PDB file of C-alpha atoms in Angstrom:
ATOM      1  CA  MET A1081       2.114  16.029  -2.823  1.00 60.00           C
ATOM      2  CA  SER A1082       1.758  13.806  -0.248  1.00 64.00           C
ATOM      3  CA  ASP A1083       2.110  14.851   3.694  1.00 77.00           C
ATOM      4  CA  PHE A1084       4.280  11.985   3.963  1.00 88.00           C
ATOM      5  CA  SER A1085       7.892  11.246   2.659  1.00 92.00           C
ATOM      6  CA  VAL A1086      10.209   8.305   1.558  1.00 94.00           C
ATOM      7  CA  SER A1087      14.126   8.046   1.646  1.00 95.00           C
ATOM      8  CA  LEU A1088      15.634   7.946  -1.999  1.00 96.00           C
ATOM      9  CA  ALA A1089      17.796   4.910  -0.318  1.00 95.00           C
ATOM     10  CA  LYS A1090      14.284   3.045   0.191  1.00 95.00           C
ATOM     11  CA  LEU A1091      13.468   3.734  -3.597  1.00 95.00           C
ATOM     12  CA  ALA A1092      17.001   2.758  -4.523  1.00 95.00           C
ATOM     13  CA  GLU A1093      16.496  -0.676  -2.719  1.00 95.00           C
ATOM     14  CA  GLU A1094      13.136  -1.446  -4.229  1.00 93.00           C
ATOM     15  CA  ALA A1095      14.116  -0.419  -7.687  1.00 94.00           C
ATOM     16  CA  ASN A1096      17.551  -1.878  -7.672  1.00 95.00           C
ATOM     17  CA  LEU A1097      19.104   1.274  -8.454  1.00 96.00           C
ATOM     18  CA  THR A1098      23.063   2.152  -8.263  1.00 96.00           C
ATOM     19  CA  VAL A1099      24.588   5.064  -7.579  1.00 96.00           C
ATOM     20  CA  ALA A1100      26.520   7.336 -10.505  1.00 96.00           C
ATOM     21  CA  TYR A1101      26.214  10.350  -8.434  1.00 96.00           C
ATOM     22  CA  THR A1102      24.923  11.808  -4.608  1.00 96.00           C
ATOM     23  CA  PRO A1103      25.506  14.971  -2.768  1.00 95.00           C
ATOM     24  CA  CYS A1104      25.158  12.724   0.248  1.00 94.00           C
ATOM     25  CA  GLU A1105      23.676   9.511   1.800  1.00 95.00           C
ATOM     26  CA  LEU A1106      20.644   8.706   0.028  1.00 95.00           C
ATOM     27  CA  ASP A1107      18.727   8.056   3.129  1.00 93.00           C
ATOM     28  CA  LYS A1108      19.025  11.640   3.989  1.00 95.00           C
ATOM     29  CA  ILE A1109      17.109  12.643   0.692  1.00 95.00           C
ATOM     30  CA  LYS A1110      13.480  12.658   1.005  1.00 95.00           C
ATOM     31  CA  VAL A1111      10.747  12.367  -1.978  1.00 95.00           C
ATOM     32  CA  THR A1112       7.676  13.568  -1.089  1.00 94.00           C
ATOM     33  CA  ALA A1113       5.606  13.114  -4.662  1.00 93.00           C
ATOM     34  CA  THR A1114       3.870   9.677  -5.825  1.00 91.00           C
ATOM     35  CA  GLU A1115       4.233  10.420  -9.040  1.00 92.00           C
ATOM     36  CA  VAL A1116       7.394  10.455 -11.524  1.00 95.00           C
ATOM     37  CA  TYR A1117       7.970  12.172 -14.699  1.00 94.00           C
ATOM     38  CA  ARG A1118       9.976  11.856 -17.922  1.00 95.00           C
ATOM     39  CA  PRO A1119      11.210  15.141 -18.648  1.00 95.00           C
ATOM     40  CA  GLY A1120      10.966  14.898 -22.279  1.00 92.00           C
ATOM     41  CA  ILE A1121       9.097  18.275 -23.046  1.00 93.00           C
ATOM     42  CA  LEU A1122      11.409  20.418 -20.635  1.00 93.00           C
ATOM     43  CA  LEU A1123      14.423  18.977 -22.648  1.00 93.00           C
ATOM     44  CA  ALA A1124      12.684  20.318 -25.729  1.00 92.00           C
ATOM     45  CA  GLY A1125      12.587  23.796 -24.102  1.00 91.00           C
ATOM     46  CA  TYR A1126       8.955  24.273 -22.500  1.00 92.00           C
ATOM     47  CA  TYR A1127       9.481  24.967 -18.813  1.00 89.00           C
ATOM     48  CA  GLU A1128       6.036  25.807 -17.173  1.00 90.00           C
ATOM     49  CA  ASN A1129       4.168  23.795 -14.541  1.00 88.00           C
ATOM     50  CA  PHE A1130       7.273  21.905 -14.124  1.00 91.00           C
ATOM     51  CA  ASP A1131       6.778  19.972 -10.831  1.00 92.00           C
ATOM     52  CA  ASN A1132      10.343  19.568  -9.769  1.00 93.00           C
ATOM     53  CA  THR A1133       9.238  17.621  -6.468  1.00 94.00           C
ATOM     54  CA  ARG A1134       9.055  14.432  -8.974  1.00 95.00           C
ATOM     55  CA  VAL A1135      11.840  11.873  -9.717  1.00 96.00           C
ATOM     56  CA  GLN A1136      13.228  12.488 -13.160  1.00 97.00           C
ATOM     57  CA  ILE A1137      13.393   9.473 -15.407  1.00 97.00           C
ATOM     58  CA  ILE A1138      15.402   9.560 -18.489  1.00 96.00           C
ATOM     59  CA  GLY A1139      15.124   6.845 -20.673  1.00 95.00           C
ATOM     60  CA  LEU A1140      16.059   5.673 -24.334  1.00 95.00           C
ATOM     61  CA  THR A1141      14.092   8.363 -26.056  1.00 94.00           C
ATOM     62  CA  GLU A1142      15.364  11.440 -23.826  1.00 95.00           C
ATOM     63  CA  MET A1143      18.839  10.095 -24.111  1.00 95.00           C
ATOM     64  CA  SER A1144      18.658   9.901 -28.071  1.00 95.00           C
ATOM     65  CA  TYR A1145      16.715  13.441 -28.230  1.00 95.00           C
ATOM     66  CA  LEU A1146      20.029  14.851 -26.124  1.00 94.00           C
ATOM     67  CA  GLU A1147      22.450  13.286 -28.313  1.00 92.00           C
ATOM     68  CA  GLU A1148      21.088  14.811 -31.145  1.00 93.00           C
ATOM     69  CA  LEU A1149      21.174  18.378 -30.004  1.00 93.00           C
ATOM     70  CA  SER A1150      23.885  20.802 -30.388  1.00 94.00           C
ATOM     71  CA  THR A1151      26.426  20.799 -27.456  1.00 93.00           C
ATOM     72  CA  THR A1152      25.463  24.390 -26.664  1.00 94.00           C
ATOM     73  CA  LEU A1153      21.538  23.561 -26.726  1.00 95.00           C
ATOM     74  CA  ARG A1154      22.150  20.513 -24.854  1.00 95.00           C
ATOM     75  CA  ASP A1155      23.958  22.115 -22.208  1.00 95.00           C
ATOM     76  CA  MET A1156      21.354  24.524 -21.735  1.00 95.00           C
ATOM     77  CA  ARG A1157      18.505  22.258 -21.416  1.00 95.00           C
ATOM     78  CA  LEU A1158      20.371  19.882 -18.782  1.00 96.00           C
ATOM     79  CA  GLU A1159      21.311  22.785 -16.880  1.00 95.00           C
ATOM     80  CA  LYS A1160      17.958  24.121 -16.760  1.00 95.00           C
ATOM     81  CA  LEU A1161      16.656  20.607 -15.823  1.00 95.00           C
ATOM     82  CA  PHE A1162      19.154  20.236 -12.931  1.00 96.00           C
ATOM     83  CA  SER A1163      18.921  23.732 -11.697  1.00 96.00           C
ATOM     84  CA  PHE A1164      15.173  22.886 -10.809  1.00 96.00           C
ATOM     85  CA  GLN A1165      16.950  20.343  -8.321  1.00 96.00           C
ATOM     86  CA  PRO A1166      14.691  17.372  -8.697  1.00 96.00           C
ATOM     87  CA  PRO A1167      14.977  14.613  -5.736  1.00 96.00           C
ATOM     88  CA  ALA A1168      16.778  12.337  -8.256  1.00 96.00           C
ATOM     89  CA  VAL A1169      17.394  11.626 -11.693  1.00 97.00           C
ATOM     90  CA  ILE A1170      17.295   8.181 -12.994  1.00 97.00           C
ATOM     91  CA  ILE A1171      18.812   6.875 -16.267  1.00 97.00           C
ATOM     92  CA  THR A1172      17.341   3.607 -17.442  1.00 96.00           C
ATOM     93  CA  ARG A1173      18.738   0.727 -19.707  1.00 95.00           C
ATOM     94  CA  ASP A1174      22.186   0.799 -17.949  1.00 94.00           C
ATOM     95  CA  MET A1175      22.864   4.032 -20.066  1.00 95.00           C
ATOM     96  CA  GLN A1176      25.884   5.988 -18.490  1.00 94.00           C
ATOM     97  CA  PRO A1177      25.088   9.533 -17.457  1.00 95.00           C
ATOM     98  CA  LEU A1178      26.438  12.383 -20.317  1.00 94.00           C
ATOM     99  CA  SER A1179      29.295  14.419 -19.081  1.00 94.00           C
ATOM    100  CA  GLU A1180      27.218  17.423 -18.916  1.00 94.00           C
ATOM    101  CA  MET A1181      24.491  15.655 -16.645  1.00 95.00           C
ATOM    102  CA  MET A1182      27.442  14.951 -13.787  1.00 96.00           C
ATOM    103  CA  GLN A1183      28.551  18.300 -14.136  1.00 96.00           C
ATOM    104  CA  TYR A1184      25.290  19.969 -13.279  1.00 96.00           C
ATOM    105  CA  ALA A1185      24.575  17.085 -11.016  1.00 96.00           C
ATOM    106  CA  LYS A1186      27.622  18.363  -8.971  1.00 96.00           C
ATOM    107  CA  GLN A1187      27.044  22.029  -9.467  1.00 96.00           C
ATOM    108  CA  TYR A1188      23.155  21.831  -8.155  1.00 96.00           C
ATOM    109  CA  SER A1189      23.453  18.690  -5.569  1.00 96.00           C
ATOM    110  CA  VAL A1190      21.188  16.451  -7.570  1.00 97.00           C
ATOM    111  CA  PRO A1191      21.626  12.524  -7.346  1.00 97.00           C
ATOM    112  CA  ILE A1192      22.148  10.691 -10.472  1.00 97.00           C
ATOM    113  CA  LEU A1193      20.748   6.922  -9.974  1.00 97.00           C
ATOM    114  CA  MET A1194      20.905   4.331 -12.644  1.00 97.00           C
ATOM    115  CA  SER A1195      18.855   1.083 -13.693  1.00 96.00           C
ATOM    116  CA  ALA A1196      19.365  -1.512 -15.596  1.00 95.00           C
ATOM    117  CA  GLU A1197      15.569  -1.850 -16.237  1.00 95.00           C
ATOM    118  CA  MET A1198      13.331  -0.739 -19.102  1.00 95.00           C
ATOM    119  CA  THR A1199      12.040   2.745 -18.669  1.00 94.00           C
ATOM    120  CA  SER A1200       8.066   1.385 -18.204  1.00 94.00           C
ATOM    121  CA  ALA A1201       8.991  -1.259 -15.837  1.00 95.00           C
ATOM    122  CA  LEU A1202      11.080   1.105 -13.776  1.00 96.00           C
ATOM    123  CA  MET A1203       8.429   3.470 -13.938  1.00 95.00           C
ATOM    124  CA  GLY A1204       5.926   0.686 -12.101  1.00 94.00           C
ATOM    125  CA  VAL A1205       7.874  -0.091  -9.530  1.00 94.00           C
ATOM    126  CA  LEU A1206       8.759   3.250  -8.193  1.00 95.00           C
ATOM    127  CA  ILE A1207       5.087   4.440  -8.747  1.00 93.00           C
ATOM    128  CA  THR A1208       4.105   1.197  -6.862  1.00 92.00           C
ATOM    129  CA  THR A1209       6.577   1.990  -4.069  1.00 93.00           C
ATOM    130  CA  LEU A1210       6.058   5.828  -3.781  1.00 94.00           C
ATOM    131  CA  ASN A1211       2.016   4.913  -3.302  1.00 91.00           C
ATOM    132  CA  LYS A1212       2.588   2.414  -0.591  1.00 89.00           C
ATOM    133  CA  GLU A1213       5.237   4.583   1.256  1.00 91.00           C
ATOM    134  CA  LEU A1214       3.453   8.013   0.836  1.00 92.00           C
ATOM    135  CA  ALA A1215      -0.357   6.332   0.932  1.00 91.00           C
ATOM    136  CA  PRO A1216      -2.612   8.507   3.500  1.00 92.00           C
ATOM    137  CA  ARG A1217      -2.950   6.562   6.593  1.00 92.00           C
ATOM    138  CA  ILE A1218      -4.524   6.368  10.067  1.00 93.00           C
ATOM    139  CA  THR A1219      -3.680   3.733  12.937  1.00 93.00           C
ATOM    140  CA  ARG A1220      -7.218   1.939  14.360  1.00 93.00           C
ATOM    141  CA  HIS A1221      -7.128   0.118  17.690  1.00 93.00           C
ATOM    142  CA  GLY A1222      -7.987  -3.598  16.389  1.00 94.00           C
ATOM    143  CA  VAL A1223      -6.401  -6.722  15.111  1.00 96.00           C
ATOM    144  CA  LEU A1224      -5.499  -7.883  11.443  1.00 96.00           C
ATOM    145  CA  VAL A1225      -5.719 -11.260  10.178  1.00 97.00           C
ATOM    146  CA  GLU A1226      -5.345 -13.130   7.125  1.00 96.00           C
ATOM    147  CA  VAL A1227      -7.701 -15.717   7.117  1.00 96.00           C
ATOM    148  CA  TYR A1228      -7.707 -17.879   3.389  1.00 94.00           C
ATOM    149  CA  GLY A1229      -6.232 -14.880   1.767  1.00 91.00           C
ATOM    150  CA  GLU A1230      -8.891 -12.321   2.776  1.00 94.00           C
ATOM    151  CA  GLY A1231      -7.416  -9.628   4.980  1.00 96.00           C
ATOM    152  CA  ILE A1232      -9.764  -9.132   7.887  1.00 96.00           C
ATOM    153  CA  LEU A1233      -9.757  -6.197  10.303  1.00 97.00           C
ATOM    154  CA  ILE A1234     -11.190  -7.224  13.611  1.00 96.00           C
ATOM    155  CA  LEU A1235     -12.619  -4.164  15.558  1.00 95.00           C
ATOM    156  CA  GLY A1236     -14.310  -3.822  19.074  1.00 92.00           C
ATOM    157  CA  ASP A1237     -14.003  -2.672  22.701  1.00 90.00           C
ATOM    158  CA  SER A1238     -11.188  -3.750  24.743  1.00 87.00           C
ATOM    159  CA  GLY A1239     -11.760  -7.167  26.456  1.00 84.00           C
ATOM    160  CA  VAL A1240     -13.997  -8.318  23.547  1.00 88.00           C
ATOM    161  CA  GLY A1241     -11.871 -11.120  22.570  1.00 88.00           C
ATOM    162  CA  LYS A1242      -9.963  -9.681  19.518  1.00 92.00           C
ATOM    163  CA  SER A1243      -6.555 -11.131  20.358  1.00 92.00           C
ATOM    164  CA  GLU A1244      -7.892 -14.168  21.475  1.00 92.00           C
ATOM    165  CA  THR A1245      -9.530 -14.858  18.292  1.00 93.00           C
ATOM    166  CA  ALA A1246      -6.456 -13.897  16.197  1.00 94.00           C
ATOM    167  CA  ILE A1247      -4.303 -16.376  18.202  1.00 94.00           C
ATOM    168  CA  GLU A1248      -6.975 -19.131  17.411  1.00 94.00           C
ATOM    169  CA  LEU A1249      -6.904 -18.360  14.051  1.00 95.00           C
ATOM    170  CA  VAL A1250      -3.247 -18.327  13.942  1.00 95.00           C
ATOM    171  CA  LYS A1251      -3.534 -22.222  15.707  1.00 94.00           C
ATOM    172  CA  ARG A1252      -5.613 -23.182  12.726  1.00 94.00           C
ATOM    173  CA  GLY A1253      -3.030 -22.108  10.265  1.00 94.00           C
ATOM    174  CA  HIS A1254      -4.181 -18.576   9.581  1.00 96.00           C
ATOM    175  CA  ARG A1255      -1.682 -15.497   9.460  1.00 96.00           C
ATOM    176  CA  LEU A1256      -1.568 -12.321  12.197  1.00 96.00           C
ATOM    177  CA  ILE A1257      -0.376  -8.926  10.741  1.00 96.00           C
ATOM    178  CA  ALA A1258      -1.053  -6.853  13.532  1.00 95.00           C
ATOM    179  CA  ASP A1259      -2.311  -6.603  17.022  1.00 94.00           C
ATOM    180  CA  ASP A1260      -3.489  -3.683  18.818  1.00 90.00           C
ATOM    181  CA  ALA A1261      -2.395  -0.627  16.613  1.00 92.00           C
ATOM    182  CA  VAL A1262      -3.296  -1.460  12.796  1.00 95.00           C
ATOM    183  CA  GLU A1263      -1.720   0.982  10.472  1.00 95.00           C
ATOM    184  CA  LEU A1264      -3.698   1.500   7.551  1.00 95.00           C
ATOM    185  CA  ARG A1265      -3.087   3.013   4.141  1.00 94.00           C
ATOM    186  CA  ARG A1266      -4.940   3.759   1.196  1.00 94.00           C
ATOM    187  CA  VAL A1267      -2.951   2.767  -1.402  1.00 89.00           C
ATOM    188  CA  SER A1268      -5.570   3.296  -4.363  1.00 87.00           C
ATOM    189  CA  ASN A1269      -9.094   4.548  -4.570  1.00 88.00           C
ATOM    190  CA  ARG A1270     -10.452   1.244  -3.741  1.00 91.00           C
ATOM    191  CA  SER A1271      -8.114  -0.543  -1.783  1.00 93.00           C
ATOM    192  CA  ILE A1272      -6.607  -0.041   1.668  1.00 95.00           C
ATOM    193  CA  LEU A1273      -3.517  -1.722   2.856  1.00 95.00           C
ATOM    194  CA  GLY A1274      -2.972  -3.176   6.706  1.00 95.00           C
ATOM    195  CA  THR A1275       0.250  -3.332   8.719  1.00 94.00           C
ATOM    196  CA  ALA A1276       1.864  -3.303  12.036  1.00 92.00           C
ATOM    197  CA  PRO A1277       4.019  -0.549  13.368  1.00 90.00           C
ATOM    198  CA  ALA A1278       7.614  -1.737  13.091  1.00 88.00           C
ATOM    199  CA  ASN A1279       8.119  -1.756  16.862  1.00 90.00           C
ATOM    200  CA  ILE A1280       5.350  -4.074  17.816  1.00 91.00           C
ATOM    201  CA  ARG A1281       5.298  -6.183  14.781  1.00 92.00           C
ATOM    202  CA  HIS A1282       4.260 -10.095  15.090  1.00 93.00           C
ATOM    203  CA  PHE A1283       3.688  -9.471  18.967  1.00 94.00           C
ATOM    204  CA  ILE A1284       0.100 -10.097  20.453  1.00 93.00           C
ATOM    205  CA  GLU A1285      -1.127  -9.677  23.933  1.00 89.00           C
ATOM    206  CA  LEU A1286      -3.151 -12.302  25.481  1.00 88.00           C
ATOM    207  CA  ARG A1287      -4.743 -11.141  29.080  1.00 84.00           C
ATOM    208  CA  GLY A1288      -3.408 -13.855  31.829  1.00 85.00           C
ATOM    209  CA  ILE A1289      -0.501 -14.898  29.539  1.00 89.00           C
ATOM    210  CA  GLY A1290       1.412 -11.385  28.376  1.00 90.00           C
ATOM    211  CA  ILE A1291       2.974 -10.688  25.272  1.00 92.00           C
ATOM    212  CA  ILE A1292       4.272 -13.507  23.168  1.00 93.00           C
ATOM    213  CA  ASN A1293       6.139 -13.141  19.794  1.00 94.00           C
ATOM    214  CA  VAL A1294       3.874 -14.962  17.127  1.00 95.00           C
ATOM    215  CA  ALA A1295       6.626 -15.531  14.533  1.00 94.00           C
ATOM    216  CA  HIS A1296       8.793 -17.169  17.414  1.00 94.00           C
ATOM    217  CA  VAL A1297       5.935 -19.488  19.032  1.00 94.00           C
ATOM    218  CA  PHE A1298       3.922 -20.646  15.777  1.00 94.00           C
ATOM    219  CA  GLY A1299       6.848 -20.008  13.166  1.00 94.00           C
ATOM    220  CA  ILE A1300       7.509 -17.402  10.721  1.00 93.00           C
ATOM    221  CA  GLY A1301       4.725 -18.733   8.527  1.00 93.00           C
ATOM    222  CA  SER A1302       1.952 -17.592  10.677  1.00 95.00           C
ATOM    223  CA  VAL A1303       2.693 -13.936  10.106  1.00 95.00           C
ATOM    224  CA  ARG A1304       3.089 -11.717   7.316  1.00 94.00           C
ATOM    225  CA  SER A1305       4.038  -7.659   6.826  1.00 93.00           C
ATOM    226  CA  SER A1306       1.026  -6.660   5.303  1.00 94.00           C
ATOM    227  CA  VAL A1307      -2.024  -7.592   3.793  1.00 95.00           C
ATOM    228  CA  GLU A1308      -5.203  -5.973   1.813  1.00 95.00           C
ATOM    229  CA  VAL A1309      -8.174  -5.293   4.085  1.00 96.00           C
ATOM    230  CA  GLU A1310     -11.032  -6.955   2.191  1.00 95.00           C
ATOM    231  CA  MET A1311     -13.525  -6.846   5.093  1.00 95.00           C
ATOM    232  CA  VAL A1312     -13.979  -5.629   8.657  1.00 96.00           C
ATOM    233  CA  VAL A1313     -15.435  -7.489  11.787  1.00 95.00           C
ATOM    234  CA  GLN A1314     -16.858  -5.522  14.568  1.00 93.00           C
ATOM    235  CA  LEU A1315     -17.330  -7.811  17.545  1.00 92.00           C
ATOM    236  CA  GLU A1316     -19.762  -6.746  20.712  1.00 91.00           C
ATOM    237  CA  PRO A1317     -21.308  -8.619  23.683  1.00 90.00           C
ATOM    238  CA  TRP A1318     -24.483 -10.288  22.712  1.00 87.00           C
ATOM    239  CA  ASP A1319     -27.203  -7.771  23.404  1.00 82.00           C
ATOM    240  CA  ARG A1320     -30.419 -10.022  23.378  1.00 81.00           C
ATOM    241  CA  THR A1321     -32.565  -6.769  22.657  1.00 80.00           C
ATOM    242  CA  LYS A1322     -30.928  -6.197  19.345  1.00 82.00           C
ATOM    243  CA  ASN A1323     -31.908  -7.606  16.057  1.00 79.00           C
ATOM    244  CA  TYR A1324     -28.561  -9.024  14.278  1.00 75.00           C
ATOM    245  CA  ASP A1325     -28.436  -9.698  10.418  1.00 74.00           C
ATOM    246  CA  ARG A1326     -29.598 -13.275   9.838  1.00 71.00           C
ATOM    247  CA  THR A1327     -29.714 -13.443   6.017  1.00 72.00           C
ATOM    248  CA  GLY A1328     -26.537 -11.505   5.027  1.00 69.00           C
ATOM    249  CA  LEU A1329     -28.806 -10.052   2.023  1.00 72.00           C
ATOM    250  CA  ASP A1330     -27.557  -6.899   2.128  1.00 76.00           C
ATOM    251  CA  THR A1331     -23.890  -5.660   2.509  1.00 81.00           C
ATOM    252  CA  GLU A1332     -22.799  -3.512   5.146  1.00 88.00           C
ATOM    253  CA  TYR A1333     -19.957  -1.048   4.514  1.00 92.00           C
ATOM    254  CA  TYR A1334     -17.075   0.581   7.183  1.00 94.00           C
ATOM    255  CA  ASP A1335     -15.303   3.789   5.689  1.00 95.00           C
ATOM    256  CA  ILE A1336     -11.770   3.689   6.065  1.00 95.00           C
ATOM    257  CA  LEU A1337     -10.220   6.633   4.188  1.00 94.00           C
ATOM    258  CA  GLY A1338     -12.969   7.128   1.867  1.00 93.00           C
ATOM    259  CA  VAL A1339     -12.765   3.618   0.571  1.00 95.00           C
ATOM    260  CA  GLN A1340     -15.810   1.261   1.632  1.00 95.00           C
ATOM    261  CA  VAL A1341     -14.730  -1.981   3.066  1.00 95.00           C
ATOM    262  CA  PRO A1342     -17.710  -4.851   3.407  1.00 93.00           C
ATOM    263  CA  SER A1343     -18.748  -4.949   7.002  1.00 93.00           C
ATOM    264  CA  MET A1344     -20.177  -7.312   9.612  1.00 91.00           C
ATOM    265  CA  LEU A1345     -21.193  -6.979  13.344  1.00 91.00           C
ATOM    266  CA  ILE A1346     -20.751 -10.260  14.871  1.00 90.00           C
ATOM    267  CA  PRO A1347     -22.285 -10.657  18.809  1.00 90.00           C
ATOM    268  CA  VAL A1348     -20.121 -12.206  21.211  1.00 88.00           C
ATOM    269  CA  MET A1349     -21.175 -14.878  23.809  1.00 85.00           C
ATOM    270  CA  PRO A1350     -20.137 -17.750  25.645  1.00 83.00           C
ATOM    271  CA  GLY A1351     -19.994 -20.931  23.619  1.00 77.00           C
ATOM    272  CA  ARG A1352     -19.842 -19.307  20.153  1.00 84.00           C
ATOM    273  CA  ASN A1353     -16.285 -20.248  18.212  1.00 89.00           C
ATOM    274  CA  LEU A1354     -15.220 -16.838  16.677  1.00 91.00           C
ATOM    275  CA  ALA A1355     -12.482 -18.266  14.957  1.00 92.00           C
ATOM    276  CA  VAL A1356     -14.765 -20.598  12.896  1.00 93.00           C
ATOM    277  CA  ILE A1357     -17.431 -17.963  12.372  1.00 92.00           C
ATOM    278  CA  LEU A1358     -14.419 -15.351  10.960  1.00 93.00           C
ATOM    279  CA  GLU A1359     -13.267 -18.566   8.627  1.00 94.00           C
ATOM    280  CA  THR A1360     -16.585 -18.944   7.413  1.00 91.00           C
ATOM    281  CA  ALA A1361     -16.955 -15.034   7.099  1.00 90.00           C
ATOM    282  CA  ALA A1362     -13.763 -15.222   4.899  1.00 92.00           C
ATOM    283  CA  ILE A1363     -15.065 -17.651   2.654  1.00 91.00           C
ATOM    284  CA  ASN A1364     -18.558 -16.096   2.516  1.00 88.00           C
ATOM    285  CA  ASN A1365     -16.861 -12.556   1.537  1.00 87.00           C
ATOM    286  CA  ARG A1366     -14.790 -14.457  -0.921  1.00 88.00           C
ATOM    287  CA  THR A1367     -17.652 -16.188  -3.042  1.00 87.00           C
ATOM    288  CA  LYS A1368     -19.678 -13.013  -2.910  1.00 83.00           C
ATOM    289  CA  GLU A1369     -16.488 -11.040  -4.642  1.00 83.00           C
ATOM    290  CA  MET A1370     -17.014 -13.911  -7.231  1.00 82.00           C
ATOM    291  CA  GLY A1371     -20.588 -13.022  -7.505  1.00 82.00           C
ATOM    292  CA  TYR A1372     -22.662 -15.534  -5.651  1.00 80.00           C
ATOM    293  CA  ASN A1373     -24.598 -14.887  -2.602  1.00 76.00           C
ATOM    294  CA  ALA A1374     -26.280 -18.028  -0.692  1.00 78.00           C
ATOM    295  CA  ALA A1375     -29.253 -15.349   0.747  1.00 75.00           C
ATOM    296  CA  LYS A1376     -30.188 -14.570  -2.501  1.00 79.00           C
ATOM    297  CA  GLU A1377     -30.365 -18.441  -3.617  1.00 80.00           C
ATOM    298  CA  LEU A1378     -32.454 -19.252  -1.130  1.00 78.00           C
ATOM    299  CA  LEU A1379     -35.035 -16.634  -1.770  1.00 77.00           C
ATOM    300  CA  ALA A1380     -35.159 -17.436  -5.354  1.00 79.00           C
ATOM    301  CA  GLN A1381     -35.623 -21.307  -4.507  1.00 81.00           C
ATOM    302  CA  LEU A1382     -38.519 -20.202  -2.135  1.00 80.00           C
ATOM    303  CA  GLY A1383     -39.752 -18.093  -4.947  1.00 77.00           C
ATOM    304  CA  LEU A1384     -39.279 -14.661  -2.883  1.00 72.00           C
ATOM    305  CA  GLN A1385     -37.114 -13.120  -5.365  1.00 65.00           C
ATOM    306  CA  ASP A1386     -37.508 -13.631  -9.255  1.00 57.00           C
ATOM    307  CA  ASP A1387     -34.827 -11.430 -10.783  1.00 50.00           C
ATOM    308  CA  ILE A1388     -31.506 -12.334  -9.196  1.00 46.00           C
ATOM    309  CA  SER A1389     -28.199 -12.812  -9.934  1.00 49.00           C
ATOM    310  CA  LEU A1390     -26.362 -15.384  -8.091  1.00 48.00           C
TER     311      LEU A1390
END
């Protein structure tokens, strides 16, 4: 079970569901489980370990089985299902709910929704939405941009130039996702989705100018609501006593909610065009994802590394 919740109204909107019965407004009903469930085994009479926090999906198989049961047995099994009071029962393939379903839905205050989709397709949509809405999340002070399709999270102390770099990237045709506060969600064991809190979405603060709405100033194509974080760039003032990576041979990682995201530390000093550097970093990160590493190729050409996968 997640620590967060999503309204049934949001699920209905995302999955294009229609209402057969609801005891109250759908936005007042909350779903907290990331999984959905087909209650075939419960309808067959096995009730142990039933998780009543999951949305229940009734497809063609379940409906056909119910129609083959005797009236008494079907009535008993359906009452048992609705007595657990799951957040919702969804019927797929545009099938109509049985009269017993409507009876017990009203008795136990369980919403019944309907979908025109096939069962597997509907489950895919619901699971995707639930994983995003109920994902573990944190908020980090930084800027999130999309550069050449790569989501880049820019971190660093206040005043180091994060927002200025982001606005330069927007001017060069890339897109802003979030400024100042970035909400990060672990939507799977290998991916982090970044977005902006709704109340500051599309806004950016530039010292000396103030707050601007990027979508209004540069057009709606200059922003997007979310992006997968594929690289973390940490900015810091140039320290001449510090040795910075000059080859990129080894990949550093930044931990976000247990997911290891490729990371690099970029020193900031007058005369360095950070927007161009981040563009190059995005392209280089993509080539590494495709299996090419320029540093390894150079070492191989110099005869310093023999066994190499470029």
